[in-house]
């Protein structure tokens, strides 16, 4: 086997060597093309008789460009007009196309590229398609033509030049609804105020399709189960008014009678398959819901009834209580399917409506649902490795184990273990102790709001409650060891597909400085702010997070994600403190013998991604935050302070190695980063992402940012240059431009589909503090400005 592989590799190396010799001796791309064929080398710049004036024009031109574009051989990123200057595949084609067997045939099959001819591009068909696209967008007099542009040096090569004469667009004059059955006619006439096609709009087929879908949705929500968009058609008249089109929507002739009849849901049943796909062998009637299951019912029947009847607080409840059948609604049905999916315990759900009795006369439907359960357990592992030229190296890992449907009501319990390890490489430092972080957390999530008077209600949008306990230990070698533990309760609501609210009325954390060394104590003595931020204290906080994400919206060429977080700590505790007769103005208020933190923290981050095409995109991120400490403490807890750097931030710098402000870290002390945090954060990133080949993608990026202090550190001695306080750390607007750390770099990503492996190489361009090197590029040694990061997933 090894011998066979060796021979194959030698063949490939020899083949490449021979091909290279041939390429050097003969570089023709047309010498042996089939007779009569002309090599297509791309398109010239398309001529338009007008510029796009509105969104409709831009959409029309985008579709027109897609119809006319065809990538030539050795295209640059799929472009139809730009090519890579070395058409290696064509050179091989022309040199070896005559070989029918042997080694030459093997080289041809392995390295040749199939030529793209003018005949295969077929410009005649493309201009007809382009002309139809213009008509679809209201340019009824528009016309697309083309010319063949031969290569001046080689008449067997040619480009295609397209000319687009758009003319003037037609506008919508009127839209009327015509020849519907009387009850349907009344519905569509009443709902016409929400029409997608309005007088004065430019005619385009996209609006017509949207209007057809709108009318269909309205009718299906009112019981017309068998109605479909393709049963509607438009008639257009352009002769009444010059430059305008009069439209009529009407049903197709011979509309089936069942499409014009309202239907009611008579009976609903749910069949839950066994773990291995076994068919149900037992049944249960819960209220008016038939439940079929295999051996043992895995879900509480009352919860299953709630999910299937997610609309139980709608106007139809009273009708059901009176024994009346429920009118079919497309929106209600989709909501039911979404609710079953949101619970997270089913991997496959099918639903079918079956007529009760003869289809020609029946007005009732039975709803049959079949569902297959997900595996009860799942596990997930995230890994990352970070390296920097200052010899800091370390891996990190997060392992999550989850259990679905814990109590038979869709609840999910999980345990998460996380850890990171960091050591100093190099023979002269290998004996030094290492740093690590270990954490464990457990959470229980209910697929509903667990709150008095609300836990019995099934909302028409996703809502859940999570209770979490956690503990985390951080060990900084030769300095300190801190333990953080606590818990929180969180309510998540998603009233819209793009909007999510998360509220934690109670988030309690207790920080314990378990041990410290003499070296740390000496630093803390000169920098009291650092010690205060790490001291034993309670952090009783409330948190609210608002997230907007347009990813669920279809047919968008951009993605916007925006998250805002507000955290308030100690205020309710301070009021409770006063309720027991203690003075609010007391400086050192304590809870269970330890001081509690008081602060207000606001953080915002927005991400915007332009999808240029299926192979290219530009991703951006902008983040800002501020934390203000007051009352019981003038310094925010260390765990709440901002920091930047690392694999998902400014990639030319390691985590907590930037700032605050123009603070100069002690480079002789490799743990100087422990006080590189701040009260203010500004960060921006831009990344150009592109496909290299197959599932391998590349990126080039630019990162910038820093953190600052709102106040000078306590105990600052401005006359003592050796004082270990964070000088130049306080935020001053005039200093911001020169105190922004800047880095660039390149990256590789391999997309497996279920995960993305990422490697980033960061190059520092500007340190935020003064160095021995003058000018904006103030990195003293190039190698000290390099950062290497291995990670899973995209940075943002």
Coordinates of C-alpha atoms in Angstrom, one line a residue, residues 141-568:
X141 CA -39.5 48.9 -24.3
X142 CA -36.1 47.8 -23.0
X143 CA -33.7 45.8 -25.1
X144 CA -30.3 44.0 -24.5
X145 CA -27.9 43.5 -27.4
X146 CA -24.3 42.3 -27.7
X147 CA -21.2 42.4 -29.9
X148 CA -18.3 40.1 -30.2
X149 CA -15.0 41.8 -29.6
X150 CA -12.1 39.8 -31.2
X151 CA -8.7 39.9 -29.6
X152 CA -6.4 42.1 -31.8
X153 CA -3.5 39.7 -31.5
X154 CA -5.4 36.4 -31.7
X155 CA -8.6 36.0 -33.7
X156 CA -9.4 32.8 -31.8
X157 CA -10.0 34.8 -28.6
X158 CA -12.9 37.2 -28.0
X159 CA -14.8 39.1 -25.4
X160 CA -18.5 39.9 -25.3
X161 CA -19.7 43.5 -25.1
X162 CA -23.3 44.0 -23.9
X163 CA -25.4 47.1 -24.5
X164 CA -28.5 47.7 -22.3
X165 CA -31.1 50.2 -23.6
X166 CA -33.6 50.5 -20.8
X167 CA -35.8 53.3 -21.9
X168 CA -38.5 54.7 -19.5
X169 CA -40.2 52.5 -16.9
X170 CA -43.9 52.0 -16.8
X171 CA -45.7 53.0 -13.5
X172 CA -48.7 51.4 -11.9
X173 CA -51.9 53.3 -12.6
X174 CA -54.5 51.1 -10.8
X175 CA -55.0 47.7 -9.3
X176 CA -58.4 46.1 -9.1
X177 CA -59.6 42.7 -7.9
X178 CA -61.9 40.9 -10.4
X179 CA -64.2 37.9 -10.7
X180 CA -63.8 36.4 -7.2
X181 CA -66.6 34.5 -5.5
X182 CA -68.6 37.1 -3.5
X183 CA -67.4 36.2 0.0
X184 CA -63.8 36.2 -1.2
X185 CA -64.3 39.4 -3.2
X186 CA -65.4 41.2 0.0
X187 CA -62.3 39.9 1.8
X188 CA -59.8 41.0 -0.8
X189 CA -61.5 44.4 -1.4
X190 CA -61.4 45.1 2.4
X191 CA -57.7 44.1 2.7
X192 CA -56.6 46.0 -0.4
X193 CA -55.5 48.9 1.8
X194 CA -52.4 46.7 2.6
X195 CA -51.6 46.0 -1.0
X196 CA -48.0 45.5 -2.0
X197 CA -48.8 47.1 -5.4
X198 CA -49.7 50.8 -5.1
X199 CA -50.5 53.4 -7.8
X200 CA -47.5 55.4 -8.7
X201 CA -45.0 52.6 -8.0
X202 CA -42.8 51.3 -10.7
X203 CA -44.1 48.1 -12.2
X204 CA -42.1 45.0 -11.3
X205 CA -43.0 41.3 -11.0
X206 CA -41.5 41.0 -7.5
X207 CA -44.3 43.3 -6.2
X208 CA -46.8 41.2 -8.1
X209 CA -45.6 38.0 -6.5
X210 CA -45.6 39.7 -3.1
X211 CA -49.2 40.8 -3.6
X212 CA -50.2 37.3 -4.8
X213 CA -48.7 35.8 -1.6
X214 CA -50.4 38.5 0.6
X215 CA -53.8 37.7 -0.7
X216 CA -53.2 34.0 -0.4
X217 CA -52.1 34.3 3.2
X218 CA -55.2 36.3 4.1
X219 CA -57.5 33.8 2.6
X220 CA -55.7 30.8 4.2
X221 CA -55.8 32.5 7.6
X222 CA -59.6 32.7 7.2
X223 CA -60.1 29.0 6.5
X224 CA -59.5 28.7 2.8
X225 CA -57.1 25.7 3.2
X226 CA -56.9 24.7 -0.4
X227 CA -56.2 28.1 -1.8
X228 CA -52.7 28.6 -3.4
X229 CA -50.8 31.6 -4.8
X230 CA -50.6 30.0 -8.3
X231 CA -54.4 30.1 -8.4
X232 CA -54.1 33.9 -8.8
X233 CA -53.1 35.7 -12.0
X234 CA -52.7 39.3 -13.2
X235 CA -54.0 41.0 -16.4
X236 CA -52.1 44.1 -17.5
X237 CA -53.2 46.9 -19.9
X238 CA -50.7 49.5 -21.1
X239 CA -52.9 51.2 -23.7
X240 CA -55.1 53.2 -21.4
X241 CA -52.5 55.8 -20.2
X242 CA -49.2 56.4 -21.9
X243 CA -46.3 55.1 -19.7
X244 CA -48.7 53.5 -17.2
X245 CA -50.1 50.1 -16.7
X246 CA -53.5 49.1 -15.3
X247 CA -53.6 45.9 -13.4
X248 CA -56.4 43.4 -12.5
X249 CA -55.9 40.5 -10.2
X250 CA -58.3 37.6 -10.8
X251 CA -58.5 33.8 -10.0
X252 CA -57.7 31.4 -12.7
X253 CA -60.7 30.2 -14.7
X254 CA -62.1 27.0 -13.5
X255 CA -61.1 27.5 -9.8
X256 CA -61.6 24.2 -7.9
X257 CA -64.7 24.4 -5.6
X258 CA -62.6 23.3 -2.5
X259 CA -60.4 26.4 -3.0
X260 CA -63.4 28.6 -2.5
X261 CA -64.7 26.9 0.7
X262 CA -63.7 27.5 4.3
X263 CA -62.5 24.6 6.4
X264 CA -62.5 23.8 10.1
X265 CA -60.2 21.7 12.2
X266 CA -62.2 18.8 13.6
X267 CA -59.8 16.6 15.5
X268 CA -56.1 16.8 16.3
X269 CA -53.8 13.8 17.0
X270 CA -50.1 13.5 17.8
X271 CA -48.1 10.4 17.2
X272 CA -44.7 10.2 19.0
X273 CA -42.3 7.6 17.5
X274 CA -40.0 5.5 19.7
X275 CA -36.3 6.3 20.2
X276 CA -35.4 4.0 17.3
X277 CA -38.3 5.0 15.1
X278 CA -40.8 2.4 16.4
X279 CA -44.4 3.0 15.5
X280 CA -46.8 3.9 18.5
X281 CA -48.4 1.0 20.2
X282 CA -50.5 2.8 22.9
X283 CA -52.8 5.8 23.0
X284 CA -54.1 8.4 25.4
X285 CA -56.9 11.0 25.2
X286 CA -56.1 14.2 26.9
X287 CA -58.9 16.7 26.7
X288 CA -59.6 16.8 22.9
X289 CA -56.1 15.7 21.9
X290 CA -55.4 12.1 20.8
X291 CA -51.8 11.1 21.8
X292 CA -50.2 8.0 20.3
X293 CA -46.9 6.7 21.7
X294 CA -44.5 3.7 22.0
X295 CA -44.4 1.9 25.3
X296 CA -44.1 4.9 27.6
X297 CA -45.2 8.5 27.0
X298 CA -42.0 10.6 27.1
X299 CA -43.8 14.0 27.3
X300 CA -46.3 15.2 29.9
X301 CA -49.7 15.3 28.1
X302 CA -50.6 18.7 29.5
X303 CA -47.4 20.2 28.0
X304 CA -48.0 18.5 24.7
X305 CA -51.5 20.0 24.6
X306 CA -50.2 23.5 25.3
X307 CA -47.6 23.3 22.5
X308 CA -50.2 22.0 20.0
X309 CA -52.7 24.7 21.1
X310 CA -50.2 27.6 21.4
X311 CA -53.1 29.9 20.5
X312 CA -55.2 28.8 23.4
X313 CA -55.7 32.4 24.6
X314 CA -56.9 33.5 21.1
X315 CA -60.5 34.4 20.2
X316 CA -61.1 30.8 19.2
X317 CA -60.9 29.5 22.9
X318 CA -64.5 30.5 23.5
X319 CA -65.6 28.7 20.3
X320 CA -63.9 25.5 21.4
X321 CA -65.5 25.7 24.8
X322 CA -68.9 26.0 23.2
X323 CA -68.0 22.8 21.2
X324 CA -67.6 24.7 17.9
X325 CA -64.9 23.6 15.5
X326 CA -61.8 25.8 15.0
X327 CA -61.4 27.6 11.7
X328 CA -58.2 26.6 9.9
X329 CA -55.5 29.3 9.9
X330 CA -52.2 29.1 8.1
X331 CA -50.5 31.5 10.6
X332 CA -51.9 29.4 13.6
X333 CA -50.6 26.2 12.0
X334 CA -47.1 27.7 11.4
X335 CA -47.0 29.0 15.0
X336 CA -47.9 25.5 16.2
X337 CA -45.0 23.9 14.2
X338 CA -42.6 26.6 15.3
X339 CA -43.6 26.0 19.0
X340 CA -43.0 22.3 18.7
X341 CA -39.6 23.0 17.2
X342 CA -38.7 25.6 19.8
X343 CA -39.1 23.1 22.6
X344 CA -36.0 21.4 21.3
X345 CA -36.9 17.8 22.0
X346 CA -38.1 16.8 18.5
X347 CA -35.7 16.2 15.6
X348 CA -38.4 15.7 13.0
X349 CA -42.0 16.9 12.9
X350 CA -44.6 16.2 10.1
X351 CA -48.2 17.4 10.0
X352 CA -51.0 16.5 7.6
X353 CA -54.6 17.7 7.2
X354 CA -57.0 15.1 6.1
X355 CA -60.6 15.8 4.9
X356 CA -63.3 14.4 7.1
X357 CA -65.6 12.6 4.7
X358 CA -65.8 13.2 0.9
X359 CA -63.5 16.0 -0.2
X360 CA -66.1 17.5 -2.6
X361 CA -68.6 18.2 0.2
X362 CA -66.6 18.2 3.5
X363 CA -65.7 21.4 5.3
X364 CA -63.7 19.7 8.1
X365 CA -60.1 18.6 8.4
X366 CA -58.3 16.3 10.9
X367 CA -54.8 17.4 11.8
X368 CA -52.4 14.4 12.2
X369 CA -48.9 15.2 13.6
X370 CA -46.0 12.7 13.6
X371 CA -42.9 13.6 15.7
X372 CA -39.6 11.8 16.3
X373 CA -37.7 12.6 19.5
X374 CA -34.1 13.9 19.5
X375 CA -31.5 11.9 21.4
X376 CA -31.8 12.6 25.1
X377 CA -28.2 13.6 25.5
X378 CA -25.9 15.9 23.6
X379 CA -22.3 17.1 24.0
X380 CA -20.2 19.9 22.5
X381 CA -16.5 20.8 22.7
X382 CA -14.9 24.1 21.8
X383 CA -11.2 24.4 21.6
X384 CA -8.8 27.3 20.9
X385 CA -5.0 27.9 21.1
X386 CA -3.3 31.3 21.2
X387 CA 0.4 32.0 20.7
X388 CA 2.3 35.3 20.7
X389 CA 5.9 36.3 19.9
X390 CA 6.5 37.2 23.5
X391 CA 6.5 33.4 24.3
X392 CA 3.0 33.3 25.8
X393 CA 1.3 30.1 24.7
X394 CA -1.8 28.4 25.9
X395 CA -4.9 26.3 25.0
X396 CA -8.5 26.7 26.1
X397 CA -11.5 24.4 26.0
X398 CA -15.2 24.4 26.8
X399 CA -17.1 21.1 27.2
X400 CA -20.8 21.1 27.5
X401 CA -23.0 18.1 28.3
X402 CA -26.8 18.5 28.0
X403 CA -29.9 16.4 28.9
X404 CA -33.1 17.1 27.1
X405 CA -36.7 16.8 28.4
X406 CA -35.6 16.3 32.0
X407 CA -39.1 16.4 33.5
X408 CA -41.1 15.5 30.5
X409 CA -42.0 19.2 29.7
X410 CA -39.2 20.1 27.3
X411 CA -36.8 21.2 30.1
X412 CA -33.1 21.1 29.3
X413 CA -30.3 20.6 31.9
X414 CA -26.7 21.0 31.1
X415 CA -23.3 21.1 32.7
X416 CA -20.4 23.1 31.3
X417 CA -16.8 22.7 32.1
X418 CA -14.3 25.2 30.9
X419 CA -10.5 25.6 31.3
X420 CA -7.6 27.5 29.9
X421 CA -3.9 27.0 30.5
X422 CA -1.0 29.4 29.8
X423 CA 2.7 29.0 30.1
X424 CA 5.8 30.9 29.2
X425 CA 7.8 29.1 26.5
X426 CA 11.5 29.4 26.0
X427 CA 14.4 27.6 27.7
X428 CA 15.2 30.4 30.0
X429 CA 11.7 30.7 31.3
X430 CA 10.4 27.1 31.3
X431 CA 10.9 26.7 35.0
X432 CA 8.4 29.4 35.9
X433 CA 5.0 28.5 37.2
X434 CA 2.0 28.4 34.9
X435 CA -1.4 30.2 35.0
X436 CA -4.7 28.6 34.5
X437 CA -8.5 29.1 34.7
X438 CA -11.1 26.5 35.6
X439 CA -14.8 26.9 35.7
X440 CA -18.0 24.8 36.1
X441 CA -21.6 25.8 35.6
X442 CA -24.9 24.1 35.6
X443 CA -28.2 25.4 34.3
X444 CA -31.8 24.3 33.9
X445 CA -33.9 25.8 31.2
X446 CA -37.8 25.7 31.0
X447 CA -39.4 26.4 27.6
X448 CA -41.8 28.9 29.2
X449 CA -41.8 31.8 31.7
X450 CA -41.5 30.4 35.2
X451 CA -43.2 33.2 37.1
X452 CA -46.4 33.6 39.2
X453 CA -49.5 33.8 37.0
X454 CA -47.3 33.4 33.8
X455 CA -46.1 29.8 34.0
X456 CA -49.5 28.5 32.9
X457 CA -49.6 30.8 29.9
X458 CA -48.4 29.7 26.4
X459 CA -47.1 32.8 24.6
X460 CA -47.4 33.2 20.9
X461 CA -43.6 33.8 20.7
X462 CA -40.6 31.9 22.1
X463 CA -40.2 32.4 25.9
X464 CA -38.0 30.6 28.4
X465 CA -36.6 30.7 31.9
X466 CA -33.1 29.6 32.9
X467 CA -31.7 29.0 36.4
X468 CA -27.9 28.8 36.6
X469 CA -25.2 28.2 39.2
X470 CA -21.5 28.7 38.4
X471 CA -18.1 28.7 39.9
X472 CA -14.8 29.9 38.4
X473 CA -11.2 29.8 39.7
X474 CA -8.5 32.0 38.2
X475 CA -4.9 31.4 39.1
X476 CA -2.2 33.9 38.1
X477 CA 1.1 32.3 38.6
X478 CA 3.2 33.8 41.4
X479 CA 0.6 36.5 42.0
X480 CA -2.9 35.5 43.2
X481 CA -5.8 33.0 43.1
X482 CA -9.4 34.2 43.0
X483 CA -12.6 32.2 43.2
X484 CA -15.9 33.5 41.8
X485 CA -19.2 31.7 42.3
X486 CA -22.8 32.6 42.2
X487 CA -26.1 32.1 40.3
X488 CA -28.7 33.9 38.3
X489 CA -32.3 33.6 36.9
X490 CA -32.9 34.7 33.4
X491 CA -36.1 35.3 31.3
X492 CA -35.7 35.2 27.6
X493 CA -38.5 36.4 25.2
X494 CA -38.5 36.8 21.4
X495 CA -41.6 38.7 20.4
X496 CA -40.4 39.1 16.9
X497 CA -38.1 36.9 14.7
X498 CA -35.5 39.6 14.8
X499 CA -35.8 40.9 18.4
X500 CA -34.8 39.2 21.6
X501 CA -35.1 40.4 25.2
X502 CA -33.2 38.8 28.1
X503 CA -33.8 39.9 31.7
X504 CA -32.0 38.7 34.8
X505 CA -33.7 40.1 37.9
X506 CA -31.1 38.5 40.1
X507 CA -27.5 37.8 39.2
X508 CA -25.5 37.2 42.4
X509 CA -21.7 36.7 42.3
X510 CA -19.3 36.4 45.2
X511 CA -15.6 37.0 44.5
X512 CA -13.1 35.6 47.0
X513 CA -9.4 36.4 46.9
X514 CA -8.2 33.1 48.2
X515 CA -4.5 33.7 48.2
X516 CA -1.9 36.2 47.1
X517 CA 1.9 36.4 47.0
X518 CA 4.3 39.0 48.3
X519 CA 5.0 40.1 44.8
X520 CA 1.3 40.8 44.2
X521 CA 1.0 42.5 47.6
X522 CA 3.8 44.9 46.6
X523 CA 2.0 45.7 43.4
X524 CA -1.3 46.2 45.1
X525 CA 0.3 48.5 47.7
X526 CA 1.5 50.8 44.9
X527 CA -1.8 50.3 42.9
X528 CA -4.7 50.3 45.4
X529 CA -7.3 50.2 42.5
X530 CA -6.1 46.8 41.5
X531 CA -6.4 45.4 45.0
X532 CA -9.9 46.9 45.5
X533 CA -11.1 45.4 42.3
X534 CA -10.0 41.9 43.4
X535 CA -11.0 42.0 47.1
X536 CA -13.7 39.8 48.6
X537 CA -17.1 41.2 47.6
X538 CA -20.7 40.5 46.6
X539 CA -21.9 41.6 43.2
X540 CA -25.8 41.6 43.4
X541 CA -26.9 42.7 40.0
X542 CA -29.8 43.1 37.6
X543 CA -29.1 42.7 33.9
X544 CA -31.1 43.4 30.7
X545 CA -30.0 42.5 27.2
X546 CA -31.6 43.6 24.0
X547 CA -30.6 41.9 20.8
X548 CA -31.6 42.7 17.2
X549 CA -30.6 40.2 14.5
X550 CA -32.0 40.3 10.9
X551 CA -30.5 36.8 10.0
X552 CA -34.0 35.1 10.1
X553 CA -35.2 37.4 7.4
X554 CA -34.8 35.8 4.0
X555 CA -33.4 37.2 0.8
X556 CA -31.1 39.8 2.4
X557 CA -27.6 40.6 1.1
X558 CA -26.5 41.9 4.4
X559 CA -26.7 40.9 8.1
X560 CA -27.2 43.3 11.0
X561 CA -26.6 42.2 14.6
X562 CA -26.9 44.7 17.4
X563 CA -26.8 44.0 21.2
X564 CA -27.1 46.3 24.1
X565 CA -26.5 45.4 27.7
X566 CA -27.3 47.2 30.9
X567 CA -26.2 46.0 34.3
X568 CA -27.1 47.6 37.6

